CSV table of C-alpha atoms in Angstrom, one decimal:
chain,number,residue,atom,x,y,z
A,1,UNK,CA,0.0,0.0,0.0
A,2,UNK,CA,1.3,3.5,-1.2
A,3,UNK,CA,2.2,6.2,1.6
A,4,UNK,CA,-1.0,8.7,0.1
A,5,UNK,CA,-3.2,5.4,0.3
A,6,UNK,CA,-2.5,4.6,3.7
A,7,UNK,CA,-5.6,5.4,6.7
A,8,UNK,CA,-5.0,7.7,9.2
A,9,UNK,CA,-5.6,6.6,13.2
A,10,UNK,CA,-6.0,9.5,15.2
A,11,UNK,CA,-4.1,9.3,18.2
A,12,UNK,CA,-5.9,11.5,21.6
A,13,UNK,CA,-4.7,11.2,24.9
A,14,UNK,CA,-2.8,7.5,23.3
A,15,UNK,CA,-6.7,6.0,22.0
A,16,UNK,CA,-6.9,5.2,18.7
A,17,UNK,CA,-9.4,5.8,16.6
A,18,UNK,CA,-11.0,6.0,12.8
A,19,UNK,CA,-13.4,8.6,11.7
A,20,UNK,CA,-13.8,8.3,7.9
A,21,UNK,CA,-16.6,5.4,6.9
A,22,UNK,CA,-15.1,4.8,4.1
A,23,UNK,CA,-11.6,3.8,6.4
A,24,UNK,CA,-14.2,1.8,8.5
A,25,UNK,CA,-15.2,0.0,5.7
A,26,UNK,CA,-12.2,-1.2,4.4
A,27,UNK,CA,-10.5,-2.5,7.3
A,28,UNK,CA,-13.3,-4.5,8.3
A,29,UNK,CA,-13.9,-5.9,4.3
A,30,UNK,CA,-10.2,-6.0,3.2
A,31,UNK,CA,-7.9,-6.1,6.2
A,32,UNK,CA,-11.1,-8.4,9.0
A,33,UNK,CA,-10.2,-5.2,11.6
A,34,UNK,CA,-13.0,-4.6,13.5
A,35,UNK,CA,-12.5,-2.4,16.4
A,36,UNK,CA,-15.1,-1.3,17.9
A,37,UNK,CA,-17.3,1.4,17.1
A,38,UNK,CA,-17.7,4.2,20.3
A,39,UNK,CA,-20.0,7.0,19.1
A,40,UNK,CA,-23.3,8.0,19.8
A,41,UNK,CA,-26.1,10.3,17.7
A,42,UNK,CA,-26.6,13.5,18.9
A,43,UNK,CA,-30.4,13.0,19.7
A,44,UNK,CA,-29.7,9.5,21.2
A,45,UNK,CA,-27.3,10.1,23.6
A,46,UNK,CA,-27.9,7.4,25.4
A,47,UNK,CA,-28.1,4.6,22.9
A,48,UNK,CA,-26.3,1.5,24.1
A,49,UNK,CA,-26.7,-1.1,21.1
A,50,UNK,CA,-26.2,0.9,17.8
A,51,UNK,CA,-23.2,2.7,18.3
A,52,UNK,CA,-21.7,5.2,15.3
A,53,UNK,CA,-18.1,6.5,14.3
A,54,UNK,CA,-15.5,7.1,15.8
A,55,UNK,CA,-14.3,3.6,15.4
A,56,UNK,CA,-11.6,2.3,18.5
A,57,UNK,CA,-9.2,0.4,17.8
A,58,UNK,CA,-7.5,-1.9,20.2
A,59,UNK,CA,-3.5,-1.8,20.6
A,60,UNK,CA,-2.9,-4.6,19.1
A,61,UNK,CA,-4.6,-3.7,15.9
A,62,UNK,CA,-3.0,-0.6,15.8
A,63,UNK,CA,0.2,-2.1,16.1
A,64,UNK,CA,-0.6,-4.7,13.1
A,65,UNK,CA,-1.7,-2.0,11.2
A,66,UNK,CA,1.3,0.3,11.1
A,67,UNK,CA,3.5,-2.7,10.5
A,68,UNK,CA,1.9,-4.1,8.1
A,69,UNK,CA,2.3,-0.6,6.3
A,70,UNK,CA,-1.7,-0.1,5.9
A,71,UNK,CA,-2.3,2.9,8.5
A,72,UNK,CA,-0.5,5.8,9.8
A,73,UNK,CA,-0.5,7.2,13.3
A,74,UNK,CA,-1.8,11.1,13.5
A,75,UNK,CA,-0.7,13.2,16.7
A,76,UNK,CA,-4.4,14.3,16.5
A,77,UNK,CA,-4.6,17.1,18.6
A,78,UNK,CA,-1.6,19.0,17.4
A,79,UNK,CA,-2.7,19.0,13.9
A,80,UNK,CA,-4.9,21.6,14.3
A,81,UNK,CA,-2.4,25.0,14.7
A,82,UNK,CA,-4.0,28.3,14.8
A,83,UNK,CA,-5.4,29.7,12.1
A,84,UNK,CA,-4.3,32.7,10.3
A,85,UNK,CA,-6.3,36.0,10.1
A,86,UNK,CA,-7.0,34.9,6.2
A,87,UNK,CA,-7.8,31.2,6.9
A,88,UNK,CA,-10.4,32.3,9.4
A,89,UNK,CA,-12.0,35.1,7.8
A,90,UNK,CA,-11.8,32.5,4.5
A,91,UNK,CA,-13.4,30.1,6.6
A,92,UNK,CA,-16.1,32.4,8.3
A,93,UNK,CA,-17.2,33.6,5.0
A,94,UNK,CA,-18.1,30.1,3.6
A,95,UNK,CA,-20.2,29.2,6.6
A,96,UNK,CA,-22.2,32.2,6.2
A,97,UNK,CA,-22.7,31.5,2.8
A,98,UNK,CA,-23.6,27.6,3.8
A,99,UNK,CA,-26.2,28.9,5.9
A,100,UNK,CA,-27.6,31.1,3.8
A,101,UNK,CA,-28.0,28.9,1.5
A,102,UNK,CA,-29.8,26.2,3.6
A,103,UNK,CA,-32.2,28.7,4.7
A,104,UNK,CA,-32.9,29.6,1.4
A,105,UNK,CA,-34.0,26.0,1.2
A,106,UNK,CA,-35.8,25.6,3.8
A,107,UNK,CA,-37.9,28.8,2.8
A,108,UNK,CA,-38.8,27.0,-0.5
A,109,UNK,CA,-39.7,23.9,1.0
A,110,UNK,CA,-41.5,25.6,3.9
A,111,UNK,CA,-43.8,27.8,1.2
A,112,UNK,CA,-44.3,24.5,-0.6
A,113,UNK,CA,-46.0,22.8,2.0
A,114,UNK,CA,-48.3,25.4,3.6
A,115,UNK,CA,-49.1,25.7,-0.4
A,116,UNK,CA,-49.7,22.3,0.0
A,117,UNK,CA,-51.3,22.0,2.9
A,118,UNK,CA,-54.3,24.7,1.8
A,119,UNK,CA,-54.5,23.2,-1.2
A,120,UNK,CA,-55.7,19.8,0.5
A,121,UNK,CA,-58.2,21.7,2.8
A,122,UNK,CA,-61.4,21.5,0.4
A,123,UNK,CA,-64.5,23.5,1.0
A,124,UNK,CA,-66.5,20.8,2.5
A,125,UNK,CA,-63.7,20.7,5.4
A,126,UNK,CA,-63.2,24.7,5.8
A,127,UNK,CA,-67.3,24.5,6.0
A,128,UNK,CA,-67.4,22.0,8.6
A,129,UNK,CA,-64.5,24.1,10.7
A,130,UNK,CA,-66.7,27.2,10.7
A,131,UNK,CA,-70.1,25.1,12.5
A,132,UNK,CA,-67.7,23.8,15.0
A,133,UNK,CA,-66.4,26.9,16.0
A,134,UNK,CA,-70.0,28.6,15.6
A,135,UNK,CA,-71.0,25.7,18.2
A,136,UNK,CA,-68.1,26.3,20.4
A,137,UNK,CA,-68.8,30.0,20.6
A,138,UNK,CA,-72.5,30.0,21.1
A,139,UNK,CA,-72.0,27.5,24.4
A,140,UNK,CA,-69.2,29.5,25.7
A,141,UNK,CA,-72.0,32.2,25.8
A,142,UNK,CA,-74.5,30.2,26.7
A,143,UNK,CA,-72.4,29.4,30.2
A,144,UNK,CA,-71.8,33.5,30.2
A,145,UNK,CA,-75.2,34.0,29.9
A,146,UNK,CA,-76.4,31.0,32.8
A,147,UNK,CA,-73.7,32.7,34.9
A,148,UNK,CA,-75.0,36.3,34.9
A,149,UNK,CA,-78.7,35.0,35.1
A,150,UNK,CA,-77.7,33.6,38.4
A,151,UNK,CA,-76.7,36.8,39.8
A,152,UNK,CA,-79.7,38.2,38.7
A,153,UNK,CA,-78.0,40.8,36.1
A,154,UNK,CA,-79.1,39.3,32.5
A,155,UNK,CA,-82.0,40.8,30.3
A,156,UNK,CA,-81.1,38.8,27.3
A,157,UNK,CA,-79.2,36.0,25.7
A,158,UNK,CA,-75.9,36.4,24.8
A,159,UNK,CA,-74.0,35.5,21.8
A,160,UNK,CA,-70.4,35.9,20.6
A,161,UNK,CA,-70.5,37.0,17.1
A,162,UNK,CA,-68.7,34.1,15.2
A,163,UNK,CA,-65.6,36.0,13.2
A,164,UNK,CA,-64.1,35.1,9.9
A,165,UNK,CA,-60.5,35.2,11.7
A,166,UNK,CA,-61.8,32.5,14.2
A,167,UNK,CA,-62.9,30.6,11.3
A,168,UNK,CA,-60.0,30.5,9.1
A,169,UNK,CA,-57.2,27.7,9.6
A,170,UNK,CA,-54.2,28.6,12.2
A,171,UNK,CA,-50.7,28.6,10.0
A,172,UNK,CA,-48.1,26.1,11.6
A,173,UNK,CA,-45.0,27.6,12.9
A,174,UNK,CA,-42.8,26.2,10.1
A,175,UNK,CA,-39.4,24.6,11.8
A,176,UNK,CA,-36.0,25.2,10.0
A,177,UNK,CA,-33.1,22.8,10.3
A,178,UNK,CA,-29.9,23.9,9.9
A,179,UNK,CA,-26.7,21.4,8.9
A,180,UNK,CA,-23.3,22.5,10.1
A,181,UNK,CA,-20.5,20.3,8.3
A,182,UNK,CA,-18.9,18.1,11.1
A,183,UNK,CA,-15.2,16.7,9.8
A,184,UNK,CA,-13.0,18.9,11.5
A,185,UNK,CA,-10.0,17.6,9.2
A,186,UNK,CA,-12.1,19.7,5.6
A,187,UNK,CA,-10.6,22.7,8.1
A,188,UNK,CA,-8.2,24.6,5.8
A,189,UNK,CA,-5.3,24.9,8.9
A,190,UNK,CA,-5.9,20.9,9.8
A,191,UNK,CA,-2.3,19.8,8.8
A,192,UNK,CA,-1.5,16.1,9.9
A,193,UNK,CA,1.3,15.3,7.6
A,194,UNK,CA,3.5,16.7,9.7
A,195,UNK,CA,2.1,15.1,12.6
A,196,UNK,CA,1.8,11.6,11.4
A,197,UNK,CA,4.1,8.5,12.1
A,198,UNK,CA,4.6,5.3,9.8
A,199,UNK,CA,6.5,3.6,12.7
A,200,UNK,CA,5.4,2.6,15.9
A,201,UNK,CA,9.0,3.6,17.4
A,202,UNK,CA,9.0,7.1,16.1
A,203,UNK,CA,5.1,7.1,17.7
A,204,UNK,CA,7.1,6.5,20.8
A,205,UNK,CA,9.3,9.0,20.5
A,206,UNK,CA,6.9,11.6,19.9
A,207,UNK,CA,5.1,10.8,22.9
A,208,UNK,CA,1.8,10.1,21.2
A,209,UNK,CA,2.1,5.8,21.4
A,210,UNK,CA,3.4,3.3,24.1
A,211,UNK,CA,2.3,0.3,23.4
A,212,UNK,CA,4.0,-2.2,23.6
A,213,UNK,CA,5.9,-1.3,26.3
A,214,UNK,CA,6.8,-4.5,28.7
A,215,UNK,CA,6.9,-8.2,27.4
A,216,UNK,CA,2.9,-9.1,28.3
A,217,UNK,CA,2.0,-6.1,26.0
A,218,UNK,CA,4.6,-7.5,23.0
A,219,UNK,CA,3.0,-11.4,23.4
A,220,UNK,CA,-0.3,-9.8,22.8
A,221,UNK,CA,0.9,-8.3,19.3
A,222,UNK,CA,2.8,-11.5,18.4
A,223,UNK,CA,0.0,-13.7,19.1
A,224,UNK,CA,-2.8,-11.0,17.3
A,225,UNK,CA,-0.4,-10.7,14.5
A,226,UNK,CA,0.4,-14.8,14.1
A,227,UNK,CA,-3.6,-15.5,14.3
A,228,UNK,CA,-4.6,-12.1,12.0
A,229,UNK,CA,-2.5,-13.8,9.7
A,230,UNK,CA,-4.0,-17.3,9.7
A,231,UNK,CA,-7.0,-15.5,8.0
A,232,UNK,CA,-9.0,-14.7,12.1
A,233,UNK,CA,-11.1,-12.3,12.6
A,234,UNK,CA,-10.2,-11.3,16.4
A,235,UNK,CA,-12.3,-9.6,18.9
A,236,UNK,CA,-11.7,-8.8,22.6
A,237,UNK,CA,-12.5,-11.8,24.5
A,238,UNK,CA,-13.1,-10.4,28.4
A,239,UNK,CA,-16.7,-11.5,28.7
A,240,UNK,CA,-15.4,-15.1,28.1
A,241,UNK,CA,-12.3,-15.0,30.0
A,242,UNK,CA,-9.9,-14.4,27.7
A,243,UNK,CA,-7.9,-11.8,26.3
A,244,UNK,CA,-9.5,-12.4,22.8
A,245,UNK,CA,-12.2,-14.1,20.4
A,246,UNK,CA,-11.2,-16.1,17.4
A,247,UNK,CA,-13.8,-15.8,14.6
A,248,UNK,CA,-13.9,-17.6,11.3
A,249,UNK,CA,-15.0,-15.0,9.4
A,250,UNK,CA,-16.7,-11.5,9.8
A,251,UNK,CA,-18.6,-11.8,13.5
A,252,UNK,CA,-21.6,-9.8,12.2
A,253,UNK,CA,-21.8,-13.7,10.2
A,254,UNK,CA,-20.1,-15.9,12.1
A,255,UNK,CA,-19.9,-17.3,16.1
A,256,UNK,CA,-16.1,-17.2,17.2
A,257,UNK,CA,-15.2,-20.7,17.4
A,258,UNK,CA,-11.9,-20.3,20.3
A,259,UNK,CA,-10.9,-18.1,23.1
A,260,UNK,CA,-7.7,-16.8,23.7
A,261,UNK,CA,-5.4,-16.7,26.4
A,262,UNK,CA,-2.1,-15.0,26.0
A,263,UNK,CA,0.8,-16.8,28.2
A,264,UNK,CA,3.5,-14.5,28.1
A,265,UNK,CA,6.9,-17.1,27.8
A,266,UNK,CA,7.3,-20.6,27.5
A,267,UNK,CA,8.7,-20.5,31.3
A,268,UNK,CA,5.8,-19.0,32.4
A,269,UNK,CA,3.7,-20.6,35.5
A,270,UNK,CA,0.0,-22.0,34.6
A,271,UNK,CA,-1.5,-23.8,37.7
A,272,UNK,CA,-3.7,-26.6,37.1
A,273,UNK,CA,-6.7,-24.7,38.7
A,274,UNK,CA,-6.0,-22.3,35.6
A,275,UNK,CA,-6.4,-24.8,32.9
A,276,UNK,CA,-9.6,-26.6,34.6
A,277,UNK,CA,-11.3,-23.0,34.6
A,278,UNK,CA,-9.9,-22.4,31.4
A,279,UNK,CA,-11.4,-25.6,29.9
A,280,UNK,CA,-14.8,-25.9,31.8
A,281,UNK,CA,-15.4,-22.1,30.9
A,282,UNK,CA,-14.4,-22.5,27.4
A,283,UNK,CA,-17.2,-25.6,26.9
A,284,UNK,CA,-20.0,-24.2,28.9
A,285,UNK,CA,-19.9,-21.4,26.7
A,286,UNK,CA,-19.5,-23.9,23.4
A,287,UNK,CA,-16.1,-22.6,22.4
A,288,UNK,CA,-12.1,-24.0,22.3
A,289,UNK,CA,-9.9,-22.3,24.8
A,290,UNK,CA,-6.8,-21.8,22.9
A,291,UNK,CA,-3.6,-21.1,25.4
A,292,UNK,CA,-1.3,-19.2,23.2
A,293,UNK,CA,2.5,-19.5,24.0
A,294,UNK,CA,4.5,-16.7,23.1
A,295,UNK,CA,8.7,-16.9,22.5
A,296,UNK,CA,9.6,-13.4,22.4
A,297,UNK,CA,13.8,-14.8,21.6
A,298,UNK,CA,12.7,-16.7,18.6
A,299,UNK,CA,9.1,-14.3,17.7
A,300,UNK,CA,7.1,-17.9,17.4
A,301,UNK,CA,3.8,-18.8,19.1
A,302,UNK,CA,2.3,-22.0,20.2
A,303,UNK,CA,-1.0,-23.3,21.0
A,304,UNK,CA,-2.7,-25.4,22.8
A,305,UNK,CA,-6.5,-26.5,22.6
A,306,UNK,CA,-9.0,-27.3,26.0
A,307,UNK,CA,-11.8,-28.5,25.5
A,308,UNK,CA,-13.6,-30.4,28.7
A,309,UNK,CA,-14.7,-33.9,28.5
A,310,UNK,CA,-17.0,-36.4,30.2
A,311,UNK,CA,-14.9,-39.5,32.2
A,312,UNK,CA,-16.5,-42.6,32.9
């Protein structure tokens, strides 16, 4: 993949994430990253099953993607300087104009439908309006009337004259919607080549990227990377008790068939209470449990399957 063609992760606060749909789509179809999408709708705030862009990736496949030469790392936050005088009164302007523009559209619309709208009201339906309010006037008057006969002060009946205003339909409040563009990167001072990485080392450098830091964190990458490449779709794995999913395929199609548990060295202590929880877990929720052995001297990983059984 080409350095122009490569998709930018913006780096805040060392979270990763994707905002472009287009990005979203191909790492999922072309690359099986998934990440996990984090963003709600501004008038469903609290949704809690359909989530939106920005998409969040996890360490491990931001790690896998900037090796594998398909993403670049952006130092988000400082590729927006300052703008110039020019730039802003540039960028000012064009708003204005924007919004002009969408309110000249929503005036059009607007006339269009209360055109519309007294268009539909026939004759027969304006007639009928005028008896009900004729009816609703002449009872309010008839309770006036009641009410002043009771104190002894009325000579003769009263009746509100029915007016062609009352008569005539009310005009709904038309409601204007106004679109401000969102994508803070179409700003004409958002410069991230000069704050974007093609290594996770210079990443580290800058500041912006730690991970992998300590030898847990590199087993992870090795053993994401080794599976990724065996065609997996991986997901995070912690409501199973593992550090990740193994899927087939896409998960949107497919149940993962393994979990995943990351052991850090070939010398590294697993108790025998580990590997019964890890076994018994895996099978009550119908999957492998795949322990996955990292060698960080020779970069090589080995598995091994559990999968509980019934003994006579």
């Amino acid at each position: 993949m080409s350095e122009t063609t490569r998709i930018p992760i913006r780096i805040t606060n060392k979270r990763a994430f994707v905002w472009d749909v287009d990005d979203i789509a191909k790492l999922r179809s072309e690359h099986h990253i998934c990440g996990l999408l984090s963003g709600t709708l501004p008038h469903l705030s609290q949704q809690n099953v359909f989530l939106g862009v920005p998409l969040l990736l996890s360490p491990e496949e931001v790690v896998l993607l900037v090796e594998k030469k398909i993403a670049v790392l952006v130092d988000d936050p400082n590729s927006y300087p300052q703008p110039t005088t020019p730039q802003f009164q540039q960028w000012l302007k064009e708003q204005q104009e924007h919004l002009k523009q969408q309110l000249a559209t929503s005036e059009v619309k607007n006339a269009k439908d209360t055109s519309s709208q007294d268009r539909a009201m026939s004759e027969e339906a304006i007639r009928k309006r005028k008896e009900r309010e004729l009816k609703r006037q002449q009872k309010a008057a008839q309770i006036q009337q009641q009410a002043l006969a009771d104190e002894g002060k009325a000579d003769t009946p009263i009746f509100a004259p029915v007016t062609e205003e009352a008569t005539q339909p009310q005009p709904q409040t038309a409601v204007t919607t106004v679109v401000i563009p969102a994508p803070s990167s179409s700003l004409p001072w958002y410069s991230p080549e000069s704050h974007a990485y093609d290594f996770i080392e210079t990443a580290k450098e800058a500041g912006i990227w730690e991970f992998p830091s300590n030898l847990h964190e590199r087993a992870r990458c090795g053993i994401f990377k080794d599976l990724w490449e065996q065609g997996y779709f991986m997901g995070g794995g912690i409501k199973f008790g593992s550090e990740y999913l193994v899927y087939p395929g896409d998960p949107l199609r497919y149940h993962s068939h393994f979990a995943a548990t990351v052991i850090d060295s070939p010398t590294a202590v697993l108790r025998p209470m580990e590997i019964v929880a890890h076994g018994r877990l895996g099978t009550a929720t119908k999957k492998t449990h795949l322990l996955c052995c990292w060698d960080d001297t020779a970069k090589s990983t080995t598995y091994l399957s559990i999968e509980w059984a019934g003994f006579g």
